[in-house]
Amino acid sequence: MPIIALLDSLQKLTSSWFSRYRHTSVASNNNLTPTIEGILRSRFTDAQGMQVFELESLEFDVRSRGHSAIVDLESKRCTCRVFDIDRISCAHAIAASWLAKIDLYDLCSEYYSTMSWCMAYSETVYPVPEENEWPRIHFCCLLC
Ligand SMILES: [Zn+2]
């Protein structure tokens, strides 16, 4: 495929993706992207039935089926390391947030928010203009 035709098709594809995700993200009523909402829903189910013991004001010992995890909601860390790495609340952090009465969404990274999702696709991908519309640069001007 000639390079200009290839670039045109890539621009059209990218533009259609941006348009689709822009409309989907703006129409979303959720706090987080659909993928992250799904992950949280699954972890929410896992968190039910966990026992939570307060160690300090925002530090908790969370126990489930013979396992124990220490959650620090202030630094957003858990000894299971899922919370630290994903920046999405693990099941232990979700269980601890219920006792601490902290909004679950406040514990997730802002990168997963619907607002960040909207901003990621807010720009427009314009087509490459026709070759006769390209600006002419004179090499002698670059040396001046
Ligand atoms: Zn955890």
mmCIF file of C-alpha atoms and ligand atoms in Angstrom:
data_model
loop_
_atom_site.group_PDB
_atom_site.id
_atom_site.type_symbol
_atom_site.label_atom_id
_atom_site.label_comp_id
_atom_site.label_asym_id
_atom_site.label_seq_id
_atom_site.Cartn_x
_atom_site.Cartn_y
_atom_site.Cartn_z
ATOM 1 C CA MET A 1 0.000 0.000 0.000
ATOM 2 C CA PRO A 2 1.403 3.445 -0.841
ATOM 3 C CA ILE A 3 2.487 5.318 2.267
ATOM 4 C CA ILE A 4 0.047 8.234 1.862
ATOM 5 C CA ALA A 5 -2.906 5.857 1.451
ATOM 6 C CA LEU A 6 -1.697 3.895 4.475
ATOM 7 C CA LEU A 7 -1.463 7.069 6.585
ATOM 8 C CA ASP A 8 -4.931 8.144 5.418
ATOM 9 C CA SER A 9 -6.445 4.802 6.429
ATOM 10 C CA LEU A 10 -4.674 4.928 9.819
ATOM 11 C CA GLN A 11 -5.963 8.475 10.380
ATOM 12 C CA LYS A 12 -9.532 7.404 9.548
ATOM 13 C CA LEU A 13 -9.283 4.386 11.854
ATOM 14 C CA THR A 14 -7.799 6.427 14.714
ATOM 15 C CA SER A 15 -10.350 9.185 14.195
ATOM 16 C CA SER A 16 -13.240 6.690 14.333
ATOM 17 C CA TRP A 17 -11.848 5.162 17.547
ATOM 18 C CA PHE A 18 -11.488 8.597 19.141
ATOM 19 C CA SER A 19 -15.016 9.521 18.087
ATOM 20 C CA ARG A 20 -16.515 6.268 19.397
ATOM 21 C CA TYR A 21 -14.686 6.412 22.745
ATOM 22 C CA ARG A 22 -15.382 10.152 23.103
ATOM 23 C CA HIS A 23 -19.133 9.529 22.765
ATOM 24 C CA THR A 24 -19.049 6.455 25.035
ATOM 25 C CA SER A 25 -17.039 8.186 27.758
ATOM 26 C CA VAL A 26 -19.165 11.345 27.746
ATOM 27 C CA ALA A 27 -22.355 9.246 27.971
ATOM 28 C CA SER A 28 -21.008 7.190 30.891
ATOM 29 C CA ASN A 29 -22.728 7.729 34.232
ATOM 30 C CA ASN A 30 -20.103 5.762 36.150
ATOM 31 C CA ASN A 31 -17.225 7.183 38.184
ATOM 32 C CA LEU A 32 -14.712 4.829 36.560
ATOM 33 C CA THR A 33 -14.207 3.278 33.132
ATOM 34 C CA PRO A 34 -16.353 0.188 32.367
ATOM 35 C CA THR A 35 -13.361 -2.166 32.587
ATOM 36 C CA ILE A 36 -12.390 -0.901 36.040
ATOM 37 C CA GLU A 37 -16.018 -0.937 37.223
ATOM 38 C CA GLY A 38 -16.134 -4.622 36.226
ATOM 39 C CA ILE A 39 -12.925 -5.391 38.117
ATOM 40 C CA LEU A 40 -14.229 -3.592 41.206
ATOM 41 C CA ARG A 41 -17.551 -5.451 41.001
ATOM 42 C CA SER A 42 -15.702 -8.761 41.010
ATOM 43 C CA ARG A 43 -13.477 -7.728 43.906
ATOM 44 C CA PHE A 44 -16.523 -6.352 45.750
ATOM 45 C CA THR A 45 -17.998 -9.856 45.688
ATOM 46 C CA ASP A 46 -14.691 -11.314 46.922
ATOM 47 C CA ALA A 47 -14.616 -8.784 49.795
ATOM 48 C CA GLN A 48 -17.947 -9.899 51.216
ATOM 49 C CA GLY A 49 -17.463 -12.104 54.243
ATOM 50 C CA MET A 50 -13.969 -10.814 55.030
ATOM 51 C CA GLN A 51 -13.291 -9.899 58.630
ATOM 52 C CA VAL A 52 -11.784 -6.448 59.182
ATOM 53 C CA PHE A 53 -9.955 -5.322 62.318
ATOM 54 C CA GLU A 54 -8.797 -1.743 62.778
ATOM 55 C CA LEU A 55 -5.114 -1.402 63.679
ATOM 56 C CA GLU A 56 -4.852 2.390 63.393
ATOM 57 C CA SER A 57 -7.234 5.004 62.043
ATOM 58 C CA LEU A 58 -6.637 4.040 58.385
ATOM 59 C CA GLU A 59 -4.735 0.759 58.782
ATOM 60 C CA PHE A 60 -6.571 -2.564 58.941
ATOM 61 C CA ASP A 61 -5.981 -6.277 59.328
ATOM 62 C CA VAL A 62 -8.264 -8.025 56.840
ATOM 63 C CA ARG A 63 -8.799 -11.771 57.194
ATOM 64 C CA SER A 64 -10.368 -14.295 54.902
ATOM 65 C CA ARG A 65 -10.204 -18.096 54.730
ATOM 66 C CA GLY A 66 -7.077 -18.352 56.862
ATOM 67 C CA HIS A 67 -5.222 -15.536 55.059
ATOM 68 C CA SER A 68 -4.435 -12.128 56.460
ATOM 69 C CA ALA A 69 -3.595 -8.862 54.708
ATOM 70 C CA ILE A 70 -2.612 -5.504 56.146
ATOM 71 C CA VAL A 71 -4.269 -2.571 54.350
ATOM 72 C CA ASP A 72 -3.154 1.044 54.692
ATOM 73 C CA LEU A 73 -5.876 3.196 53.142
ATOM 74 C CA GLU A 74 -3.905 6.413 53.596
ATOM 75 C CA SER A 75 -0.960 5.289 51.452
ATOM 76 C CA LYS A 76 -3.237 3.035 49.348
ATOM 77 C CA ARG A 77 -1.210 -0.115 49.971
ATOM 78 C CA CYS A 78 -1.942 -3.712 50.870
ATOM 79 C CA THR A 79 0.385 -6.585 51.697
ATOM 80 C CA CYS A 80 -1.208 -8.583 48.839
ATOM 81 C CA ARG A 81 0.404 -5.928 46.554
ATOM 82 C CA VAL A 82 -2.597 -5.870 44.173
ATOM 83 C CA PHE A 83 -3.710 -2.461 45.492
ATOM 84 C CA ASP A 84 -0.153 -1.085 45.222
ATOM 85 C CA ILE A 85 0.442 -2.272 41.671
ATOM 86 C CA ASP A 86 -2.995 -1.888 40.029
ATOM 87 C CA ARG A 87 -3.915 1.347 41.846
ATOM 88 C CA ILE A 88 -7.364 -0.247 42.016
ATOM 89 C CA SER A 89 -8.742 -1.327 45.382
ATOM 90 C CA CYS A 90 -8.099 -5.003 46.096
ATOM 91 C CA ALA A 91 -10.765 -7.038 47.902
ATOM 92 C CA HIS A 92 -8.997 -6.352 51.230
ATOM 93 C CA ALA A 93 -9.044 -2.575 50.642
ATOM 94 C CA ILE A 94 -12.718 -2.744 49.682
ATOM 95 C CA ALA A 95 -13.551 -4.580 52.909
ATOM 96 C CA ALA A 96 -11.479 -2.070 54.904
ATOM 97 C CA SER A 97 -13.155 0.891 53.158
ATOM 98 C CA TRP A 98 -16.536 -0.299 54.417
ATOM 99 C CA LEU A 99 -15.345 -0.167 58.027
ATOM 100 C CA ALA A 100 -13.513 3.144 57.497
ATOM 101 C CA LYS A 101 -16.566 4.582 55.685
ATOM 102 C CA ILE A 102 -14.369 5.767 52.821
ATOM 103 C CA ASP A 103 -15.754 6.019 49.312
ATOM 104 C CA LEU A 104 -14.391 3.124 47.298
ATOM 105 C CA TYR A 105 -13.911 5.325 44.234
ATOM 106 C CA ASP A 106 -11.621 7.680 46.148
ATOM 107 C CA LEU A 107 -9.169 4.806 46.611
ATOM 108 C CA CYS A 108 -8.703 4.143 42.893
ATOM 109 C CA SER A 109 -6.232 6.042 40.772
ATOM 110 C CA GLU A 110 -7.639 9.083 39.013
ATOM 111 C CA TYR A 111 -6.254 7.646 35.779
ATOM 112 C CA TYR A 112 -9.196 5.215 35.782
ATOM 113 C CA SER A 113 -11.811 7.936 36.237
ATOM 114 C CA THR A 114 -14.385 8.698 33.591
ATOM 115 C CA MET A 115 -13.041 12.271 33.545
ATOM 116 C CA SER A 116 -9.552 11.016 32.556
ATOM 117 C CA TRP A 117 -11.153 8.718 29.993
ATOM 118 C CA CYS A 118 -13.029 11.691 28.472
ATOM 119 C CA MET A 119 -9.853 13.780 28.381
ATOM 120 C CA ALA A 120 -7.877 10.981 26.689
ATOM 121 C CA TYR A 121 -10.215 11.087 23.696
ATOM 122 C CA SER A 122 -11.028 14.800 23.701
ATOM 123 C CA GLU A 123 -8.538 15.680 20.970
ATOM 124 C CA THR A 124 -9.368 15.487 17.278
ATOM 125 C CA VAL A 125 -7.259 13.489 14.830
ATOM 126 C CA TYR A 126 -7.301 15.562 11.671
ATOM 127 C CA PRO A 127 -6.643 14.118 8.214
ATOM 128 C CA VAL A 128 -3.362 14.860 6.492
ATOM 129 C CA PRO A 129 -3.991 17.684 3.990
ATOM 130 C CA GLU A 130 -3.472 17.155 0.271
ATOM 131 C CA GLU A 131 0.161 17.373 -0.775
ATOM 132 C CA ASN A 132 -0.412 20.672 -2.606
ATOM 133 C CA GLU A 133 -1.640 22.157 0.727
ATOM 134 C CA TRP A 134 1.513 21.242 2.668
ATOM 135 C CA PRO A 135 3.529 24.214 3.865
ATOM 136 C CA ARG A 136 6.665 24.856 1.828
ATOM 137 C CA ILE A 137 9.836 25.225 3.821
ATOM 138 C CA HIS A 138 12.826 26.783 2.147
ATOM 139 C CA PHE A 139 16.079 25.323 3.387
ATOM 140 C CA CYS A 140 17.786 28.670 3.224
ATOM 141 C CA CYS A 141 15.326 29.893 5.927
ATOM 142 C CA LEU A 142 16.331 27.033 8.245
ATOM 143 C CA LEU A 143 19.955 28.183 8.154
ATOM 144 C CA CYS A 144 19.125 31.815 8.964
HETATM 145 ZN ZN ZN B 1 -5.059 -6.685 49.271
#
